[in-house]
Short mmCIF file of C-alpha atoms and ligand atoms in Angstrom, two decimals:
data_model
loop_
_atom_site.label_atom_id
_atom_site.label_comp_id
_atom_site.label_asym_id
_atom_site.label_seq_id
_atom_site.Cartn_x
_atom_site.Cartn_y
_atom_site.Cartn_z
CA UNK A 1234 63.16 32.26 5.29
CA UNK A 1235 61.26 33.57 8.77
CA UNK A 1236 60.28 36.94 8.79
CA UNK A 1237 62.28 38.86 11.45
CA UNK A 1238 62.34 42.46 10.25
CA UNK A 1239 63.66 43.96 13.67
CA UNK A 1240 66.60 41.67 14.72
CA UNK A 1241 68.28 41.17 11.14
CA UNK A 1242 67.62 44.30 9.44
CA UNK A 1243 70.71 43.70 7.13
CA UNK A 1244 71.12 40.03 7.16
CA UNK A 1245 68.79 39.12 4.35
CA UNK A 1246 71.13 40.77 2.07
CA UNK A 1247 74.03 38.88 3.38
CA UNK A 1248 75.65 36.10 1.05
CA UNK A 1249 77.45 34.15 3.78
CA UNK A 1250 78.27 30.44 2.52
CA UNK A 1251 77.71 31.47 -1.06
CA UNK A 1252 80.07 30.22 -4.01
CA UNK A 1253 79.75 32.37 -6.97
CA UNK A 1254 80.63 32.14 -10.67
CA UNK A 1255 80.87 35.45 -12.31
CA UNK A 1256 81.97 35.61 -15.84
CA UNK A 1257 83.65 38.73 -17.56
CA UNK A 1258 84.56 39.33 -14.12
CA UNK A 1259 87.74 41.10 -15.23
CA UNK A 1260 85.80 43.85 -16.43
CA UNK A 1261 84.16 46.89 -15.24
CA UNK A 1262 80.61 45.35 -13.96
CA UNK A 1263 81.82 42.01 -13.19
CA UNK A 1264 84.85 43.33 -11.24
CA UNK A 1265 82.62 45.85 -8.76
CA UNK A 1266 80.11 42.60 -8.55
CA UNK A 1267 82.93 40.38 -7.43
CA UNK A 1268 83.89 42.93 -4.59
CA UNK A 1269 80.39 43.90 -3.41
CA UNK A 1270 79.42 40.03 -3.12
CA UNK A 1271 82.52 39.19 -1.46
CA UNK A 1272 81.97 41.94 1.16
CA UNK A 1273 78.58 40.49 1.59
CA UNK A 1274 80.24 37.17 2.61
CA UNK A 1275 80.34 35.24 -0.97
CA UNK A 1276 83.44 33.25 -2.26
CA UNK A 1277 83.73 34.52 -5.74
CA UNK A 1278 85.32 32.86 -8.58
CA UNK A 1279 86.51 35.71 -11.20
CA UNK A 1280 86.42 34.48 -14.60
CA UNK A 1281 87.59 36.28 -17.75
CA UNK A 1282 89.11 35.65 -21.15
CA UNK A 1283 91.68 38.02 -19.96
CA UNK A 1284 93.60 36.22 -16.63
CA UNK A 1285 95.60 39.32 -15.97
CA UNK A 1286 92.33 41.35 -15.37
CA UNK A 1287 90.71 38.49 -13.60
CA UNK A 1288 93.85 38.01 -11.20
CA UNK A 1289 93.95 42.06 -10.77
CA UNK A 1290 90.54 41.77 -9.44
CA UNK A 1291 90.95 38.57 -7.43
CA UNK A 1292 93.75 40.33 -5.53
CA UNK A 1293 91.65 43.85 -4.70
CA UNK A 1294 88.76 41.57 -3.65
CA UNK A 1295 91.06 39.60 -1.45
CA UNK A 1296 92.89 42.75 -0.42
CA UNK A 1297 89.61 44.52 0.69
CA UNK A 1298 87.38 41.99 1.78
CA UNK A 1299 89.96 39.41 3.21
CA UNK A 1300 87.77 36.71 1.28
CA UNK A 1301 89.13 33.80 -0.75
CA UNK A 1302 88.78 34.03 -4.50
CA UNK A 1303 89.77 32.02 -7.68
CA UNK A 1304 90.80 33.71 -10.43
CA UNK A 1305 90.65 31.53 -13.89
CA UNK A 1306 90.98 32.32 -17.63
CA UNK A 1307 87.63 31.07 -19.46
CA UNK A 1308 86.76 31.69 -23.09
CA UNK A 1309 83.05 31.29 -22.45
CA UNK A 1310 82.56 30.39 -26.43
CA UNK A 1311 84.45 27.02 -25.56
CA UNK A 1312 82.51 24.12 -24.20
CA UNK A 1313 85.60 22.57 -22.71
CA UNK A 1314 86.78 25.99 -21.07
CA UNK A 1315 83.33 26.26 -19.43
CA UNK A 1316 83.74 22.83 -18.10
CA UNK A 1317 87.36 23.44 -16.74
CA UNK A 1318 85.90 26.78 -14.99
CA UNK A 1319 82.96 24.38 -13.07
CA UNK A 1320 85.58 21.72 -12.41
CA UNK A 1321 87.84 24.24 -10.81
CA UNK A 1322 85.21 26.01 -8.88
CA UNK A 1323 83.95 22.63 -7.27
CA UNK A 1324 87.62 21.70 -6.64
CA UNK A 1325 88.38 24.82 -4.83
CA UNK A 1326 84.93 25.39 -3.21
CA UNK A 1327 83.01 22.26 -2.95
CA UNK A 1328 79.98 23.93 -4.25
CA UNK A 1329 78.09 26.22 -6.76
CA UNK A 1330 75.35 28.15 -5.31
CA UNK A 1331 75.01 30.98 -7.86
CA UNK A 1332 76.07 32.12 -11.44
CA UNK A 1333 76.32 35.31 -12.81
CA UNK A 1334 76.67 35.26 -16.87
CA UNK A 1335 77.95 38.54 -17.27
CA UNK A 1336 79.84 38.54 -20.32
CA UNK A 1337 78.74 40.44 -23.23
CA UNK A 1338 79.94 42.69 -25.96
CA UNK A 1339 78.65 44.75 -28.90
CA UNK A 1340 79.46 47.68 -30.85
CA UNK A 1341 78.28 50.21 -33.48
CA UNK A 1342 77.47 48.54 -36.87
CA UNK A 1343 75.50 50.09 -39.96
CA UNK A 1344 72.39 48.15 -40.10
CA UNK A 1345 73.03 46.50 -43.63
CA UNK A 1346 76.65 46.05 -42.56
CA UNK A 1347 76.34 42.86 -40.57
CA UNK A 1348 77.46 39.31 -41.91
CA UNK A 1349 75.70 36.20 -40.84
CA UNK A 1350 79.18 35.26 -39.40
CA UNK A 1351 79.09 38.33 -37.13
CA UNK A 1352 75.45 37.69 -36.17
CA UNK A 1353 75.96 34.31 -35.35
CA UNK A 1354 79.36 35.43 -33.44
CA UNK A 1355 77.40 37.89 -31.23
CA UNK A 1356 74.58 35.21 -30.48
CA UNK A 1357 77.48 32.64 -29.44
CA UNK A 1358 79.07 35.27 -26.98
CA UNK A 1359 76.09 37.07 -25.72
CA UNK A 1360 73.37 34.33 -25.57
CA UNK A 1361 74.43 30.70 -26.44
CA UNK A 1362 77.53 30.85 -24.03
CA UNK A 1363 75.10 31.59 -21.18
CA UNK A 1364 72.81 28.85 -21.97
CA UNK A 1365 75.46 26.45 -22.04
CA UNK A 1366 77.41 27.35 -18.91
CA UNK A 1367 74.03 27.41 -17.02
CA UNK A 1368 73.35 23.98 -18.28
CA UNK A 1369 76.68 22.69 -16.74
CA UNK A 1370 76.01 24.54 -13.43
CA UNK A 1371 72.49 23.21 -13.05
CA UNK A 1372 73.05 19.95 -11.52
CA UNK A 1373 75.28 21.51 -8.98
CA UNK A 1374 73.05 24.64 -8.16
CA UNK A 1375 70.04 22.25 -7.57
CA UNK A 1376 71.88 20.93 -4.39
CA UNK A 1377 71.94 24.43 -3.02
CA UNK A 1378 69.36 26.50 -0.80
CA UNK A 1379 68.44 29.77 -2.66
CA UNK A 1380 70.50 28.95 -5.76
CA UNK A 1381 70.24 31.20 -8.64
CA UNK A 1382 71.27 32.05 -12.25
CA UNK A 1383 71.54 36.01 -13.27
CA UNK A 1384 72.05 37.27 -16.64
CA UNK A 1385 73.33 40.66 -17.61
CA UNK A 1386 71.05 41.77 -20.15
CA UNK A 1387 70.81 45.44 -21.76
CA UNK A 1388 68.52 48.22 -22.54
CA UNK A 1389 69.40 47.68 -26.12
CA UNK A 1390 67.66 43.75 -25.65
CA UNK A 1391 64.42 45.90 -24.86
CA UNK A 1392 64.10 48.59 -27.27
CA UNK A 1393 64.55 49.00 -30.86
CA UNK A 1394 68.27 49.38 -31.51
CA UNK A 1395 68.88 49.30 -35.17
CA UNK A 1396 72.84 50.81 -34.30
CA UNK A 1397 73.63 47.75 -32.39
CA UNK A 1398 71.27 45.18 -34.31
CA UNK A 1399 73.71 41.94 -33.88
CA UNK A 1400 74.09 42.82 -30.25
CA UNK A 1401 70.63 43.89 -29.44
CA UNK A 1402 69.31 40.64 -31.17
CA UNK A 1403 71.64 38.65 -28.82
CA UNK A 1404 70.56 40.32 -25.72
CA UNK A 1405 66.93 40.44 -26.47
CA UNK A 1406 67.44 36.79 -26.95
CA UNK A 1407 69.14 36.51 -23.40
CA UNK A 1408 66.43 38.12 -21.93
CA UNK A 1409 63.73 35.88 -23.25
CA UNK A 1410 66.16 33.07 -22.40
CA UNK A 1411 66.47 33.68 -18.81
CA UNK A 1412 62.43 34.13 -18.32
CA UNK A 1413 62.16 30.33 -20.02
CA UNK A 1414 64.92 29.07 -17.75
CA UNK A 1415 63.23 30.50 -14.82
CA UNK A 1416 60.00 28.93 -15.86
CA UNK A 1417 61.45 25.23 -15.59
CA UNK A 1418 64.04 25.85 -12.69
CA UNK A 1419 62.18 26.56 -9.86
CA UNK A 1420 61.72 25.96 -7.01
CA UNK A 1421 65.09 25.04 -6.65
CA UNK A 1422 67.07 27.74 -8.86
CA UNK A 1423 65.85 31.35 -9.45
CA UNK A 1424 66.72 32.92 -12.73
CA UNK A 1425 66.65 36.53 -13.47
CA UNK A 1426 68.30 39.15 -15.30
CA UNK A 1427 69.35 42.96 -14.86
CA UNK A 1428 68.64 45.25 -17.98
CA UNK A 1429 71.52 47.26 -17.74
CA UNK A 1430 71.41 51.02 -18.90
CA UNK A 1431 74.63 52.84 -19.88
CA UNK A 1432 77.38 52.33 -17.37
CA UNK A 1433 80.79 53.73 -17.40
CA UNK A 1434 83.43 51.02 -18.09
CA UNK A 1435 86.31 53.24 -19.50
CA UNK A 1436 87.77 52.23 -22.68
CA UNK A 1437 85.06 49.81 -23.91
CA UNK A 1438 82.01 52.24 -24.35
CA UNK A 1439 84.23 54.16 -26.57
CA UNK A 1440 85.64 51.14 -28.42
CA UNK A 1441 82.10 50.28 -29.22
CA UNK A 1442 81.70 53.41 -31.07
CA UNK A 1443 80.58 56.38 -28.75
CA UNK A 1444 82.75 59.44 -28.40
CA UNK A 1445 83.19 61.73 -25.03
CA UNK A 1446 80.28 64.34 -26.55
CA UNK A 1447 77.92 61.44 -27.13
CA UNK A 1448 78.28 60.17 -23.87
CA UNK A 1449 77.90 63.69 -22.42
CA UNK A 1450 74.49 64.07 -24.37
CA UNK A 1451 73.52 60.35 -23.31
CA UNK A 1452 74.15 61.23 -19.31
CA UNK A 1453 72.08 64.58 -19.64
CA UNK A 1454 69.35 62.41 -21.57
CA UNK A 1455 68.77 60.08 -18.41
CA UNK A 1456 66.27 61.01 -15.69
CA UNK A 1457 69.02 60.48 -13.08
CA UNK A 1458 71.41 62.84 -15.03
CA UNK A 1459 74.44 60.44 -15.24
CA UNK A 1460 75.63 57.28 -16.55
CA UNK A 1461 75.95 54.48 -13.77
CA UNK A 1462 78.57 53.25 -12.20
CA UNK A 1463 79.85 49.21 -12.09
CA UNK A 1464 78.55 49.66 -8.41
CA UNK A 1465 75.03 50.75 -9.11
CA UNK A 1466 74.73 47.36 -11.03
CA UNK A 1467 76.68 45.39 -8.42
CA UNK A 1468 74.41 46.06 -5.86
CA UNK A 1469 71.22 45.02 -7.71
CA UNK A 1470 73.30 41.72 -8.31
CA UNK A 1471 73.76 41.31 -4.65
CA UNK A 1472 69.82 41.77 -3.86
CA UNK A 1473 68.90 39.38 -6.74
CA UNK A 1474 71.47 36.70 -5.20
CA UNK A 1475 70.37 36.99 -1.65
CA UNK A 1476 67.76 35.56 0.80
CA UNK A 1477 66.11 38.75 0.26
CA UNK A 1478 65.11 38.00 -3.24
CA UNK A 1479 64.28 34.36 -2.25
CA UNK A 1480 60.57 34.77 -4.14
CA UNK A 1481 61.82 36.43 -6.83
CA UNK A 1482 62.14 34.64 -10.23
CA UNK A 1483 61.76 35.20 -14.01
CA UNK A 1484 62.17 39.15 -13.45
CA UNK A 1485 63.82 41.65 -15.77
CA UNK A 1486 65.14 44.34 -13.03
CA UNK A 1487 65.90 47.40 -14.93
CA UNK A 1488 68.86 49.47 -13.76
CA UNK A 1489 69.09 52.34 -16.11
CA UNK A 1490 68.95 55.72 -14.05
CA UNK A 1491 65.42 55.92 -14.93
CA UNK A 1492 66.24 55.78 -18.63
CA UNK A 1493 65.37 58.54 -21.40
CA UNK A 1494 62.00 60.44 -21.08
CA UNK A 1495 60.74 62.01 -23.98
CA UNK A 1496 57.68 64.28 -23.65
CA UNK A 1497 54.85 62.76 -25.53
CA UNK A 1498 53.55 66.34 -26.22
CA UNK A 1499 54.62 67.50 -29.86
CA UNK A 1500 57.14 70.59 -29.54
CA UNK A 1501 58.53 73.00 -32.33
CA UNK A 1502 62.05 71.47 -31.57
N1 NAD B 2584 78.61 48.99 -19.78
C1 NAD B 2584 77.67 49.30 -20.39
O1 NAD B 2584 77.11 50.21 -20.53
C2 NAD B 2584 76.48 48.22 -20.32
C3 NAD B 2584 75.06 48.26 -20.88
C4 NAD B 2584 74.35 47.29 -21.07
C5 NAD B 2584 74.80 46.10 -20.89
N2 NAD B 2584 75.92 45.84 -20.42
C6 NAD B 2584 76.72 44.20 -20.27
O2 NAD B 2584 77.16 44.11 -19.23
C7 NAD B 2584 77.82 43.10 -19.25
C8 NAD B 2584 79.11 43.76 -18.50
O3 NAD B 2584 79.99 44.81 -19.34
P1 NAD B 2584 81.10 45.87 -18.68
O4 NAD B 2584 80.37 47.18 -19.35
O5 NAD B 2584 81.49 45.32 -17.40
O6 NAD B 2584 81.86 45.37 -20.15
P2 NAD B 2584 83.66 45.24 -19.82
O7 NAD B 2584 83.89 45.17 -21.49
O8 NAD B 2584 84.13 46.27 -18.86
O9 NAD B 2584 83.66 43.66 -19.32
C9 NAD B 2584 83.43 42.55 -20.03
C10 NAD B 2584 84.65 41.38 -19.72
O10 NAD B 2584 84.23 40.33 -20.70
C11 NAD B 2584 85.55 39.73 -20.95
N3 NAD B 2584 85.09 38.50 -22.13
C12 NAD B 2584 84.76 39.02 -23.62
N4 NAD B 2584 84.73 38.09 -24.17
C13 NAD B 2584 84.75 36.94 -23.59
C14 NAD B 2584 85.01 35.66 -23.65
N5 NAD B 2584 84.64 35.28 -25.01
N6 NAD B 2584 84.99 35.04 -22.67
C15 NAD B 2584 85.16 35.37 -21.28
N7 NAD B 2584 85.19 36.71 -21.14
C16 NAD B 2584 85.17 37.44 -21.96
C17 NAD B 2584 86.38 40.85 -21.36
O11 NAD B 2584 87.72 40.43 -21.30
C18 NAD B 2584 86.01 41.93 -20.33
O12 NAD B 2584 86.73 41.83 -18.91
C19 NAD B 2584 78.05 42.68 -20.70
O13 NAD B 2584 77.06 41.57 -20.76
C20 NAD B 2584 77.39 43.87 -21.27
O14 NAD B 2584 76.83 43.60 -22.52
C21 NAD B 2584 77.03 46.71 -20.28
#
């Protein structure tokens, strides 16, 4: 892209002509991302296991941005449903310019209470499904300019997280995988991940094992003194998909309110 900082200050962040598949888009981060990308000019495919929430996001996006959307039920752990998602996107929009592998789930589990089956299920949902959907999209992405694949990583994938052993293992593998995919996909396709800190997604975090008091203490521990909103993450996705990030691949962008800082100086506490 030609460097033109004065006449088009905001245009490198626009997504006109983009067709973006977002998985888990009926949820908090995926839903906000669909909204933000559509507002930036993209056509968004809102895919989720829960068709009702996906449709509600699609209706909101169309109402607020005027953009056409596609809401579709997809279980990302099913190869055939992934293929149906790709086929439906091509049938409606004719191309795929970006994929956001956003599905993910993990909950508190005592370290030694995890079975092999549970560990494998987490890996399938958080990591393997993203690998396979990326594989299905790559032939279509290769035909597009500034094509990209972006992954929803987690802070628990970069730090020791024994409380979430199955989820954190899977997210660590996801972050590693996105770098491997980046190394082999350029220059046609950029692959990046966002290392997401604690974001308010309503009930989901409570179901994962937190209570309101824990969340208050967690917020207080962050440099920015609050948990993230889904939009804090959505704008990072917009950047990574946009022409402004045309030379950005293989990165793990940390969006986490500065994380928790602990002094290295010993105290009496
Ligand atoms: N919220 C946080 O604090 C946080 C922190 C770090 C990373 N993340 C990651 O961000 C991503 C989005 O999280 P969120 O906070 O929006 O969660 P969320 O629970 O609000 O949304 C997740 C969505 O995924 C869908 N889903 C679950 N299983 C699925 C399947 N098999 N197939 C298709 N869809 C399925 C759910 O129906 C839900 O709509 C996840 O990958 C999560 O691990 C979130």
